[in-house]
CSV table of C-alpha atoms and ligand atoms in Angstrom, one decimal:
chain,number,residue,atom,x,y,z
I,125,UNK,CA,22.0,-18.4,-46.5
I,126,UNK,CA,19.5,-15.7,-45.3
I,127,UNK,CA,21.0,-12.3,-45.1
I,128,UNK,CA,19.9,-9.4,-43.5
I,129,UNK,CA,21.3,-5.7,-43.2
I,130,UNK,CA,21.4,-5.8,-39.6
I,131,UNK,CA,20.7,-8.5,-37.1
I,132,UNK,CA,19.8,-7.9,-34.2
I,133,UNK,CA,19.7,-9.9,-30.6
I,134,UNK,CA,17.9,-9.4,-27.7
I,135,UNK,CA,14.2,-8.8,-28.2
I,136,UNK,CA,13.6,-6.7,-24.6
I,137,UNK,CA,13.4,-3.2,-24.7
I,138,UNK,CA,16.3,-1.9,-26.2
I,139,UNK,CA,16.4,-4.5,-29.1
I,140,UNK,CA,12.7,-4.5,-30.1
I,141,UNK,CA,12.9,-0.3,-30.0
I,142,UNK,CA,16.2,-0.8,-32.0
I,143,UNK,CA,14.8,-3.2,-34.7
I,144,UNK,CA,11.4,-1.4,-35.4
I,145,UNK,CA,13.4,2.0,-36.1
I,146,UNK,CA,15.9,0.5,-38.3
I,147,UNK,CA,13.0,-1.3,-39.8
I,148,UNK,CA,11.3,1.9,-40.7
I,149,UNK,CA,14.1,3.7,-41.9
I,150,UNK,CA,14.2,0.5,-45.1
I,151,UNK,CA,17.2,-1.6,-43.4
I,152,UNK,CA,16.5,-5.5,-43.3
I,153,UNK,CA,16.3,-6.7,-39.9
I,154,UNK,CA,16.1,-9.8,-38.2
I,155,UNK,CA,15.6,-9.9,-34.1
I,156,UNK,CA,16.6,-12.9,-32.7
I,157,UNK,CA,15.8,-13.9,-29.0
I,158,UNK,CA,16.3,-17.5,-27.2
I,159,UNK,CA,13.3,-17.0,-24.7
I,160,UNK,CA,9.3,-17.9,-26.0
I,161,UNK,CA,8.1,-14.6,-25.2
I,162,UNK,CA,9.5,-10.8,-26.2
I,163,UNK,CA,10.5,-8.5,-23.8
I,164,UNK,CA,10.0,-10.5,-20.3
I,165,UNK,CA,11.3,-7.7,-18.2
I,166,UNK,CA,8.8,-5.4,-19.5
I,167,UNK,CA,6.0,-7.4,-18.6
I,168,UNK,CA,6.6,-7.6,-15.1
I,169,UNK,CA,8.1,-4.1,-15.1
I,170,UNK,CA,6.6,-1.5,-12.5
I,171,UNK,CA,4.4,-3.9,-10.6
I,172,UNK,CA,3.1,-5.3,-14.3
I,173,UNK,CA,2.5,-1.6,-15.0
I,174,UNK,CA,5.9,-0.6,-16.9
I,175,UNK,CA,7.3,2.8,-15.5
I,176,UNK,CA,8.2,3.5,-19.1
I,177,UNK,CA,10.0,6.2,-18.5
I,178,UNK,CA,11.0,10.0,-16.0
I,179,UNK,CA,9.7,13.4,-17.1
I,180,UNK,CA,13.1,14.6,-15.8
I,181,UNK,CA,16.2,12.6,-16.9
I,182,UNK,CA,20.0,13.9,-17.6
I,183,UNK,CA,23.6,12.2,-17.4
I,184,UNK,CA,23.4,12.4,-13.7
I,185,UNK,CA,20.3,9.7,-13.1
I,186,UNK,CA,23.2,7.4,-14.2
I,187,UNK,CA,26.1,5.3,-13.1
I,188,UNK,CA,28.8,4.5,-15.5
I,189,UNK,CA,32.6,4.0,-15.3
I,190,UNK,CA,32.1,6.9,-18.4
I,191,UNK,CA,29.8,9.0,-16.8
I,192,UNK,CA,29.7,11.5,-19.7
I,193,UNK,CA,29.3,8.5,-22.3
I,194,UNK,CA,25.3,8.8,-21.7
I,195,UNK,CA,25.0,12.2,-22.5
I,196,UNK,CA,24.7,12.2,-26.5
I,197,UNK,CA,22.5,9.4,-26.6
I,198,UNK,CA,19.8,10.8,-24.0
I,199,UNK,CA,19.8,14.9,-25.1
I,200,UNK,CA,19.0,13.0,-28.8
I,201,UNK,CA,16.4,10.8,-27.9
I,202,UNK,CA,14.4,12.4,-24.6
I,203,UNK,CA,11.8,11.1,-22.7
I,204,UNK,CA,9.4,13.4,-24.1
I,205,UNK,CA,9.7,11.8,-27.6
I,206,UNK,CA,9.0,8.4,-26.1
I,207,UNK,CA,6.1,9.9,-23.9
I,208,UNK,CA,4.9,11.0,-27.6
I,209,UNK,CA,4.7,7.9,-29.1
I,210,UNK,CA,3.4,6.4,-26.1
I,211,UNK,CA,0.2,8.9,-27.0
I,212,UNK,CA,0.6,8.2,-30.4
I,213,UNK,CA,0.1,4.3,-29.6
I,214,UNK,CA,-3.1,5.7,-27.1
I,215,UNK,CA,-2.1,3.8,-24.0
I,216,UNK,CA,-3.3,5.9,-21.0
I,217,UNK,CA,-0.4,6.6,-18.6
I,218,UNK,CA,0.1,8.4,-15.6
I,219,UNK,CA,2.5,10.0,-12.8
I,220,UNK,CA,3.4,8.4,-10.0
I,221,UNK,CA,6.3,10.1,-7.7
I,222,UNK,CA,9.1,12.3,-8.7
I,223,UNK,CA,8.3,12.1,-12.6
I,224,UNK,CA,7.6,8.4,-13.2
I,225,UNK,CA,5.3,7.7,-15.8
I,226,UNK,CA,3.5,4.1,-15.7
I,227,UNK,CA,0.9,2.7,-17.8
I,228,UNK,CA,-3.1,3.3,-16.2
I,229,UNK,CA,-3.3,-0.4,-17.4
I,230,UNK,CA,-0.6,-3.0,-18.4
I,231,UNK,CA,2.9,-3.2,-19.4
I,232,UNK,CA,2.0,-5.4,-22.2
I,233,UNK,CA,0.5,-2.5,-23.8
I,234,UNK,CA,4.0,-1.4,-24.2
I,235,UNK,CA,4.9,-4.5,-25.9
I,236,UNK,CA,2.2,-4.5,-28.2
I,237,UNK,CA,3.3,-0.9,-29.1
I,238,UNK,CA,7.0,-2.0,-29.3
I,239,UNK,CA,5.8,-5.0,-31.4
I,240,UNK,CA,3.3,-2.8,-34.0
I,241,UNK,CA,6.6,-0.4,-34.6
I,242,UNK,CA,8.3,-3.5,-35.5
I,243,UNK,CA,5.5,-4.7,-37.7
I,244,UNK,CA,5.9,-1.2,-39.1
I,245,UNK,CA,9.2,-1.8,-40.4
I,246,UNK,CA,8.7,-5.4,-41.3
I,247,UNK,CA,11.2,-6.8,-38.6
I,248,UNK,CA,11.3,-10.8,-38.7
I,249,UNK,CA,11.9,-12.4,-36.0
I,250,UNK,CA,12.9,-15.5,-34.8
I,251,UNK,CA,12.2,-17.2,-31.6
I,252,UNK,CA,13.1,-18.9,-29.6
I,253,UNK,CA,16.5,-18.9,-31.4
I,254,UNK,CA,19.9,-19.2,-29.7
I,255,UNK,CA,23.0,-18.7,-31.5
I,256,UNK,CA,26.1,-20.5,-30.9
I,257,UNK,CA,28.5,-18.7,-33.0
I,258,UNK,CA,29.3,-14.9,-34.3
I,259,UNK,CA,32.3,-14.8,-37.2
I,260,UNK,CA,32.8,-11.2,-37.8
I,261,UNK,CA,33.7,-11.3,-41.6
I,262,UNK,CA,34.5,-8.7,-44.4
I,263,UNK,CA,31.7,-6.7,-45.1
I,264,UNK,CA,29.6,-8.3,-41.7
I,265,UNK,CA,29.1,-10.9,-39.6
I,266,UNK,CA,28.5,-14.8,-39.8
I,267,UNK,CA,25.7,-16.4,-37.2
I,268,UNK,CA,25.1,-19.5,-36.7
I,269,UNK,CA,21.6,-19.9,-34.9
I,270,UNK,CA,19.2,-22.6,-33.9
I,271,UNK,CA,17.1,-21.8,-37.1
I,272,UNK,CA,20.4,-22.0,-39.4
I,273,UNK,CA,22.9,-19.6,-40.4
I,274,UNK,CA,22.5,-15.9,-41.4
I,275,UNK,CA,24.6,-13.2,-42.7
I,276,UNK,CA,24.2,-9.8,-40.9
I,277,UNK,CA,25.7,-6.7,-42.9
I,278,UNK,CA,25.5,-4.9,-39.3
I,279,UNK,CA,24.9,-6.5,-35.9
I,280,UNK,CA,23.5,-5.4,-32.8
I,281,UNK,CA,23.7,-7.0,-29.6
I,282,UNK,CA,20.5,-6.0,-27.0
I,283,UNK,CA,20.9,-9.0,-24.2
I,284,UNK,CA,20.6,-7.2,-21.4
I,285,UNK,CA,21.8,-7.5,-18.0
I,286,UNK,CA,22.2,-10.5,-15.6
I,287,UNK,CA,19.3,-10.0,-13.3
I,288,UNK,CA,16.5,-13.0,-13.0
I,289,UNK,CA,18.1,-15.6,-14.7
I,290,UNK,CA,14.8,-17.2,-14.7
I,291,UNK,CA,13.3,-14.8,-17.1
I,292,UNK,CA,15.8,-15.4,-19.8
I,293,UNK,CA,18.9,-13.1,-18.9
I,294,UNK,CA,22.1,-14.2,-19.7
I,295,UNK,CA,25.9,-13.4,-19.8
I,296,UNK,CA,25.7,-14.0,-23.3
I,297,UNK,CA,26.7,-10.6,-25.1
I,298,UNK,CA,29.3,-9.8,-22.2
I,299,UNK,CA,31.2,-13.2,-23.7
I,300,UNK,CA,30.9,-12.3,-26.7
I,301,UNK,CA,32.2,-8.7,-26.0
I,302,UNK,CA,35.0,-10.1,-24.4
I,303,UNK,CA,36.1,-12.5,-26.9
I,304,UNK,CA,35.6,-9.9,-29.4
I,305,UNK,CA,39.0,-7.8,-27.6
I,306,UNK,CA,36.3,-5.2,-25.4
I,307,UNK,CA,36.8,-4.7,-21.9
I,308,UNK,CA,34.3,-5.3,-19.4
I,309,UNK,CA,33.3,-3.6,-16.4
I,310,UNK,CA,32.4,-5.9,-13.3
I,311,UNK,CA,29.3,-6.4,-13.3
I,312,UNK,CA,27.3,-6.3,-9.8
I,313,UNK,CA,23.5,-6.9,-8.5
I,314,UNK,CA,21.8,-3.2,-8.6
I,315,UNK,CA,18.8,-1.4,-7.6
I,316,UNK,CA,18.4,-4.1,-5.1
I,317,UNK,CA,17.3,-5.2,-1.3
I,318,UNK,CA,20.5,-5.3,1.5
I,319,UNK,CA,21.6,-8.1,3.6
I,320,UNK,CA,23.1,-8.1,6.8
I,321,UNK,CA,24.5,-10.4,9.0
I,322,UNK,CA,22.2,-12.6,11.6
I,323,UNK,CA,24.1,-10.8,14.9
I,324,UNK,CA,23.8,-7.6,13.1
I,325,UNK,CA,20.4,-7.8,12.2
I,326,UNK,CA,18.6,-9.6,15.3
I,327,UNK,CA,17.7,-6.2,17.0
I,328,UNK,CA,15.8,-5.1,14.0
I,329,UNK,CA,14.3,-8.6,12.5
I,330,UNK,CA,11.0,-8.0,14.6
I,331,UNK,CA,10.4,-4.7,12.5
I,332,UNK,CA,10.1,-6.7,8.9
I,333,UNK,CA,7.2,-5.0,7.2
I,334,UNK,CA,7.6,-1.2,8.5
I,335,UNK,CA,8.1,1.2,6.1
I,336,UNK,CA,9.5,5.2,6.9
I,337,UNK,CA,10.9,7.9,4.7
I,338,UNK,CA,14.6,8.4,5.5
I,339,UNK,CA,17.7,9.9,3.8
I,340,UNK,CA,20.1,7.0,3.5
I,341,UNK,CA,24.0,7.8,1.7
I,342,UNK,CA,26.9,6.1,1.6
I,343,UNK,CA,30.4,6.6,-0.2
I,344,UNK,CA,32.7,9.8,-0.4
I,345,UNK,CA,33.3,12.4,-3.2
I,346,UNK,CA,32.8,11.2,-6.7
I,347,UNK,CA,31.5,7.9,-5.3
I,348,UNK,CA,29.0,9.3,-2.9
I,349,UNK,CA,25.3,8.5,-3.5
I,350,UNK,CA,22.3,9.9,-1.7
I,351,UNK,CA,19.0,9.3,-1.8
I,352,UNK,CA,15.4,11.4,0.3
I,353,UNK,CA,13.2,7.9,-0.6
I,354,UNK,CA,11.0,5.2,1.6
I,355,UNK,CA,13.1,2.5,3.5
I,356,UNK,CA,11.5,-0.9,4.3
I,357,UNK,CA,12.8,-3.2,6.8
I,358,UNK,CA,12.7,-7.1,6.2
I,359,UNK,CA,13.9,-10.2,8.0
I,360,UNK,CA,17.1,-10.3,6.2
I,361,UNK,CA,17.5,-6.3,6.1
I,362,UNK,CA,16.2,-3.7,4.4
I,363,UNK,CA,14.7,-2.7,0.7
I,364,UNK,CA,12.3,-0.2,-0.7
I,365,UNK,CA,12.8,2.3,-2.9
I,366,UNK,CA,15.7,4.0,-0.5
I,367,UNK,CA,17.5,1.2,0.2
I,368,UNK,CA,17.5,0.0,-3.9
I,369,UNK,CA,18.4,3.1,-4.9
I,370,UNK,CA,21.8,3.4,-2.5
I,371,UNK,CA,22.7,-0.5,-3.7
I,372,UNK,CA,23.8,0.9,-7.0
I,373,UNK,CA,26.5,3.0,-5.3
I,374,UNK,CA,27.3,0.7,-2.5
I,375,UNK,CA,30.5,-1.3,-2.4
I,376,UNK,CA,31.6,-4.5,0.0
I,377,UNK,CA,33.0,-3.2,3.0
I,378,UNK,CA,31.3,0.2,2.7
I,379,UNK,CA,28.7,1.1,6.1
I,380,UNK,CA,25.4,2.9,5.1
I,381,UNK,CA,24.4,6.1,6.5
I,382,UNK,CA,20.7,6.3,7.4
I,383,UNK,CA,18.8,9.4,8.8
I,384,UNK,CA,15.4,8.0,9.7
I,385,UNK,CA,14.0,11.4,11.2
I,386,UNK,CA,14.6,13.8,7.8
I,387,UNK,CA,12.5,16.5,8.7
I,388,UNK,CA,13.7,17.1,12.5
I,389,UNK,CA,16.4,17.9,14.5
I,390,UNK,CA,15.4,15.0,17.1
I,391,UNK,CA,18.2,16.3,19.8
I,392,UNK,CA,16.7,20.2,20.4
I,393,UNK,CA,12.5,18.6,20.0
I,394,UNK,CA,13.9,15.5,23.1
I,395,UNK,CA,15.4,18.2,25.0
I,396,UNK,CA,12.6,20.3,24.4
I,397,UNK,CA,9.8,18.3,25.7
I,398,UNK,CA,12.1,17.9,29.0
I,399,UNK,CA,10.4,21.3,30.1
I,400,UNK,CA,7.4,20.8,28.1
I,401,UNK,CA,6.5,17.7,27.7
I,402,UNK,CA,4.8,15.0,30.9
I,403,UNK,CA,5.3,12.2,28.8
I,404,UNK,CA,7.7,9.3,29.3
I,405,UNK,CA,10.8,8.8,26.8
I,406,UNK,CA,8.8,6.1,24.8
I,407,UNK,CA,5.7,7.9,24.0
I,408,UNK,CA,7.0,11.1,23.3
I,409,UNK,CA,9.9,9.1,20.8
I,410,UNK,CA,6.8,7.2,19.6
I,411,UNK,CA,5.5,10.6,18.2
I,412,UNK,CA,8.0,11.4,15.9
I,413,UNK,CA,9.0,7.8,14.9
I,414,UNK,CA,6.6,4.6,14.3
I,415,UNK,CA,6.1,3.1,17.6
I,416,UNK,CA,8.0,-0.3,17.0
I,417,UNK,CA,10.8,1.2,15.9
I,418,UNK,CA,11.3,3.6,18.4
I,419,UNK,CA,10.7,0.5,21.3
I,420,UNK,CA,13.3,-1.1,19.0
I,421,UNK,CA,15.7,1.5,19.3
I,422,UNK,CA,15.5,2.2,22.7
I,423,UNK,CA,15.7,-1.6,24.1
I,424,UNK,CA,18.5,-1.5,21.7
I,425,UNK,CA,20.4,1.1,23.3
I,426,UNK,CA,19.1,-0.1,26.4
I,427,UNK,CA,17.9,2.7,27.4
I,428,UNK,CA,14.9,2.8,30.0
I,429,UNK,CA,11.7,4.2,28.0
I,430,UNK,CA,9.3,4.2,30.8
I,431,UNK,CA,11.5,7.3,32.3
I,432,UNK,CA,9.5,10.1,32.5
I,433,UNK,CA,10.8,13.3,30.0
I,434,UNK,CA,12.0,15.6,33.2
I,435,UNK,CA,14.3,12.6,34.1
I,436,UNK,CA,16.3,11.7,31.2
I,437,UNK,CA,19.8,13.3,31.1
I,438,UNK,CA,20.5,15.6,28.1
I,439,UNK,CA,23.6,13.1,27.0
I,440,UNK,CA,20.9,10.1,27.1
I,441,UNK,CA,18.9,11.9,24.5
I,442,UNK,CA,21.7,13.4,22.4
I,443,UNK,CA,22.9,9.8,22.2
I,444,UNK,CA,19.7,8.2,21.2
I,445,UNK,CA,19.0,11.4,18.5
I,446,UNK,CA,22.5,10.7,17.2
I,447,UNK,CA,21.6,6.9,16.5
I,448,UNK,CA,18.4,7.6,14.8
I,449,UNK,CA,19.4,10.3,12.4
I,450,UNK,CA,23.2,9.1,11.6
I,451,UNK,CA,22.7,5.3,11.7
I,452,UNK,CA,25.4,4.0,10.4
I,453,UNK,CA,25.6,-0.1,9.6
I,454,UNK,CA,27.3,-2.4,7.4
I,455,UNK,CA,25.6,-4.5,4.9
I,456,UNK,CA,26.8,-8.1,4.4
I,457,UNK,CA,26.0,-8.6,1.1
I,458,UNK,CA,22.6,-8.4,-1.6
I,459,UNK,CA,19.7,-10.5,-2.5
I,460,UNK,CA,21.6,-10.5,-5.7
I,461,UNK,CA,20.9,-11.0,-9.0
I,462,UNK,CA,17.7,-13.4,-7.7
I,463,UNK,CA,16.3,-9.9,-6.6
I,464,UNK,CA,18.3,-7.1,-8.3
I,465,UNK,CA,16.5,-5.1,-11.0
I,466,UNK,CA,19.4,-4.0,-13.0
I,467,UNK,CA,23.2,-4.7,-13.5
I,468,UNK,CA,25.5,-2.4,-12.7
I,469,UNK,CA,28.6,-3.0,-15.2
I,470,UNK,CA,29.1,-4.2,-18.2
I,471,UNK,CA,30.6,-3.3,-21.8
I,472,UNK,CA,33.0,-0.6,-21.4
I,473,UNK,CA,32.0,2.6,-22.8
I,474,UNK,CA,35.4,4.0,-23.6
I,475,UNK,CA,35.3,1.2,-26.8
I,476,UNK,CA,32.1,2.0,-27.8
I,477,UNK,CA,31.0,5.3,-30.2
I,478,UNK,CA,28.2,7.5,-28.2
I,479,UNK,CA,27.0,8.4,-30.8
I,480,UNK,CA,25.8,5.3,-32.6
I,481,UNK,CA,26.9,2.8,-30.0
I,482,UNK,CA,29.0,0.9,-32.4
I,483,UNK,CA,32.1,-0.7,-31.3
I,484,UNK,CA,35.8,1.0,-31.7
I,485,UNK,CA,37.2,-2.2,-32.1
I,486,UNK,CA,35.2,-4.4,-34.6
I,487,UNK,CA,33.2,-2.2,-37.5
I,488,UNK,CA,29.6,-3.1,-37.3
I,489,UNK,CA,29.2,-4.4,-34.3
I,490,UNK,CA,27.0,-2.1,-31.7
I,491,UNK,CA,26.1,-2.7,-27.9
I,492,UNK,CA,22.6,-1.1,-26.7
I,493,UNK,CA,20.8,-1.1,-23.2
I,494,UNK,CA,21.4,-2.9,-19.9
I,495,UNK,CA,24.4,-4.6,-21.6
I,496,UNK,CA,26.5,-1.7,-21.9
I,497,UNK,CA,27.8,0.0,-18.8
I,498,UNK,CA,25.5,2.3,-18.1
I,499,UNK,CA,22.8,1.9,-15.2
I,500,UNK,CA,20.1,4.3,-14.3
I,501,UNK,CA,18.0,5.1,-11.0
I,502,UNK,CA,15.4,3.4,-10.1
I,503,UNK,CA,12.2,5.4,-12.1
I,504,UNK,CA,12.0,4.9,-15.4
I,505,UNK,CA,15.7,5.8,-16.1
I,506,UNK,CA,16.6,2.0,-17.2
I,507,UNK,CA,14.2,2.2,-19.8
I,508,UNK,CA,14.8,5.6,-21.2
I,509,UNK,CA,18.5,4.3,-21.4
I,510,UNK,CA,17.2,1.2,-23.4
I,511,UNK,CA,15.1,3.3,-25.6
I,512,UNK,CA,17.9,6.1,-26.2
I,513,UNK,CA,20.6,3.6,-26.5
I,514,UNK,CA,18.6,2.0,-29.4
I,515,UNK,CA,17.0,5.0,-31.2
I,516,UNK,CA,20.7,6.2,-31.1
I,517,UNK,CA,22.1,3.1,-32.8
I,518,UNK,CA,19.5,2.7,-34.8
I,519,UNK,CA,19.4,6.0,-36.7
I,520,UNK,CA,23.4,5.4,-36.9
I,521,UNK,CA,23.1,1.9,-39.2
I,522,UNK,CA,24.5,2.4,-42.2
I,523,UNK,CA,21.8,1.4,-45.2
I,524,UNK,CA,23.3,-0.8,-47.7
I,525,UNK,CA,23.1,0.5,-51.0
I,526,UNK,CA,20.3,-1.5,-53.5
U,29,FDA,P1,16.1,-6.8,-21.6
U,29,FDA,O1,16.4,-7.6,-20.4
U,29,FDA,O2,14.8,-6.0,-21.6
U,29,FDA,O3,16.1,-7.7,-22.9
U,29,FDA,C1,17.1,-8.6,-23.2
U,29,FDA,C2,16.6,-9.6,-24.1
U,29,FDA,O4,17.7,-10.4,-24.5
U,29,FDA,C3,15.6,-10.6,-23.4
U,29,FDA,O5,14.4,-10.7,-24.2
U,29,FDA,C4,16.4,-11.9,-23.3
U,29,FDA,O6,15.5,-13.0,-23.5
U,29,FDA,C5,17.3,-11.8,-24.5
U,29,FDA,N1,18.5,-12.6,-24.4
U,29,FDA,C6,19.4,-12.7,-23.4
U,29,FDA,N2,20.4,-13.5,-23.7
U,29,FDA,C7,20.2,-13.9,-24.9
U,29,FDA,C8,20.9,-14.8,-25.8
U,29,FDA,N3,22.0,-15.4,-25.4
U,29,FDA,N4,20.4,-15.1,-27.0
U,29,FDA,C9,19.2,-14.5,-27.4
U,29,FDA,N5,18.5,-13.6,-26.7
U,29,FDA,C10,19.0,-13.3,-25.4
U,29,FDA,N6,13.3,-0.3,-15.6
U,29,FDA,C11,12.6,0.9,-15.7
U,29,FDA,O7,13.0,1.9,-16.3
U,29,FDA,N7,11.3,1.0,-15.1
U,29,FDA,C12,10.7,-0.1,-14.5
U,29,FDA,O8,9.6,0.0,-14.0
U,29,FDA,C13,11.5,-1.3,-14.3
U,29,FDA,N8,11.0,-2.3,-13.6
U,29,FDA,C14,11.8,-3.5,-13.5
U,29,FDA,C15,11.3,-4.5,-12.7
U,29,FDA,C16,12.0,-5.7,-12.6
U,29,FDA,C17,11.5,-6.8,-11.8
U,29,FDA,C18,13.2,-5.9,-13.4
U,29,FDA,C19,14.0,-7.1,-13.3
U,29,FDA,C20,13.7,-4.8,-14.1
U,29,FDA,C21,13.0,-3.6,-14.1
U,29,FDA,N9,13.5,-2.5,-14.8
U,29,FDA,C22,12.8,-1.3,-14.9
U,29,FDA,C23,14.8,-2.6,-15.6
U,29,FDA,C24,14.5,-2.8,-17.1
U,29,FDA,O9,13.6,-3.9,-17.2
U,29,FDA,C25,15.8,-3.1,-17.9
U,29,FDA,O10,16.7,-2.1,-17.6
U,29,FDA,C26,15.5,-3.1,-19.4
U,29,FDA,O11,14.6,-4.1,-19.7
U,29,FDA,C27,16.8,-3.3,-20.2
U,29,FDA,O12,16.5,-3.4,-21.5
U,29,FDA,P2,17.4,-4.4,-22.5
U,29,FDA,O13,16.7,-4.4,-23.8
U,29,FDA,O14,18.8,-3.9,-22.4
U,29,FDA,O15,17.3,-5.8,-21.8
């Protein structure tokens, strides 16, 4: 039987980082993935451009059930090590908004450079490979694969989340977490687009396409989440980077708060342009808000925009100020995990070591990246958890002695 001193599964992010470190360091290691090609999600990461990673990350760009679990891993392993061997590797990267670093070119130069660090520590791998069966064992685990059994002194499980199905994610490594006595945190659709219902959304359906900067929250105390980002509208409800960014925080049954006028108090400039302003109530709404939307909002409130200014009652305007900048509105649902970029959930951190990631309850055995419950912003944060998660585990393996 083939025998390796870890084993790991998962070839994405996490797992191929994971492998080519504990390669390097002289462990054995064999990656095993069930999908034809490594590391899907990176490829069509950022646009096909992989926002690798933040300049600016700490324990509160993340969401966990553990909030402090993250902490270890990420002050050992920081973005500006993986920026370094990004140079190292030569791929030409720059910043986009608020930190994020993507590739000037392709996100498969990331994979290549993921790939040549495994080469580096002369991973095998084997793929497509599924495997039906993990026996933990004394001294290991059993696998059975596709490609026959194998002994793993150590084993590491890199699966990933459950979004896009259709790119090879599955619930595999929960199951096996589960059956192996670990608790799991519900997972749930993150970083992704809103639905509403059809009688809800009707008034806004016509705007599909328009994009604004807003501050949207929702949630109290601990729970709260608020986000200064770009909100899109769409004919089911809203996305962009606002809107993903609050789904991570949102919970059925929860109404969203949306200012879509940040940078004014829209009650004192209305009232203002009473005196000031010859304009009618449309056009001078129209120049602080996109046109559409502020034709929306007033046929929605059905209030008359052809009004001149001088006419409209000072209630009338706080009313309609009040709407735009403390919208508040109940989502139905998500695009789910069709759509969603991340999972929120998954193996609970209180059973794991945050240190090296290994399990409390079965020696060996170690849970890195999307898997585990920790679930980062949207901006590079997923994949600095990935890579920190795995540099972490990796650097805690133990070597076999020869
Ligand atoms: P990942 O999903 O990368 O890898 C899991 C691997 O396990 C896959 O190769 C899969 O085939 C394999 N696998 C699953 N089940 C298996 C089984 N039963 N047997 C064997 N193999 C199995 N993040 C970010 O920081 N910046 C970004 O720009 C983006 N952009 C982005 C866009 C889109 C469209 C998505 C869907 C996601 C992102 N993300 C992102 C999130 C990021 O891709 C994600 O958090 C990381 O890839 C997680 O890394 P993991 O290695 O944990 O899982």
């Amino acid at each position: 039987m083939n025998e390796f001193d870890v084993v790991v599964v998962g070839a994405g992010a996490a797992g191929l980082f994971c492998a080519g470190i504990a390669g390097q360091r002289g462990l054995s290691v064999l990656l095993i993935d069930h999908a034809d090609k490594v590391a899907e999600k990176i490829r069509i990461s950022g646009g096909g451009r992989c926002n690798f990673t933040n300049r600016d990350v700490g324990p509160a760009n993340f969401l966990s059930d553990n909030p402090a679990f993250c902490r270890s891993a990420l002050a050992r392993y920081p973005s500006q090590d993986f920026i370094g061997l990004v140079k190292a590797h030569g791929i030409a990267f720059h910043e986009k908004h608020k930190g994020q670093l993507f590739c000037d070119e392709s996100s498969e130069q990331v994979i290549q450079m993921l790939l040549r660090e495994c080469a580096a520590g002369q991973v095998q791998r084997w793929q497509p490979c599924t495997v039906s069966e993990v026996r933990p064992m004394a001294g290991g685990f059993e696998l059975d694969t596709s490609r026959g059994s194998v002994k793993a002194g150590q084993l590491v499980i890199a699966t990933g989340g459950l979004s896009i199905p259709k790119i090879g994610a599955s619930d595999w490594g929960l199951r096996l977490a589960k059956r192996l006595g670990h608790r799991i945190v519900e997972p749930r659709p993150a970083l992704v687009p809103l639905t509403f219902s059809p009688q809800v959304w009707a008034p806004f359906a016509e705007l599909a396409g328009l994009s604004l900067p807003v501050i949207v929250s929702t949630g109290a105390a601990k729970q709260r989440g608020q986000f200064s980002e770009d909100l899109l509208f769409t004919h089911r409800g809203l996305s962009g980077p606002a809107i993903l960014q609050i789904s991570s925080y949102w919970l059925e049954g929860q109404p969203l708060r949306i200012n879509l006028l940040p940078d004014t108090t829209l009650a004192d400039e209305l009232r203002a342009a009473k005196s000031g302003s010859k304009r009618q109530l449309d056009t001078e709404l129209a120049s602080q808000l996109p046109a559409r939307l502020a034709k929306a909002w007033l046929a929605r409130l059905g209030i008359e925009g052809t009004r001149p200014m001088a006419d409209c009652k000072d209630k009338d305007l706080n009313v309609l100020a009040s709407q735009i900048q403390q919208w508040e509105l109940l989502p139905d649902g998500s695009e789910g995990w069709r759509k969603a970029e991340v999972m929120r959930g998954g193996v609970d951190t209180r059973q794991l070591s945050s240190q090296s990631m290994e399990s409390q309850l079965v020696p060996g055995l170690h849970f890195i990246g999307e898997v585990v419950d920790v679930t980062g912003w949207l901006g590079g944060y997923n994949f600095q958890w990935a890579w920190a998660s795995a540099a972490a585990c990796a650097r805690g393996l133990r070597v076999t002695p020869q």
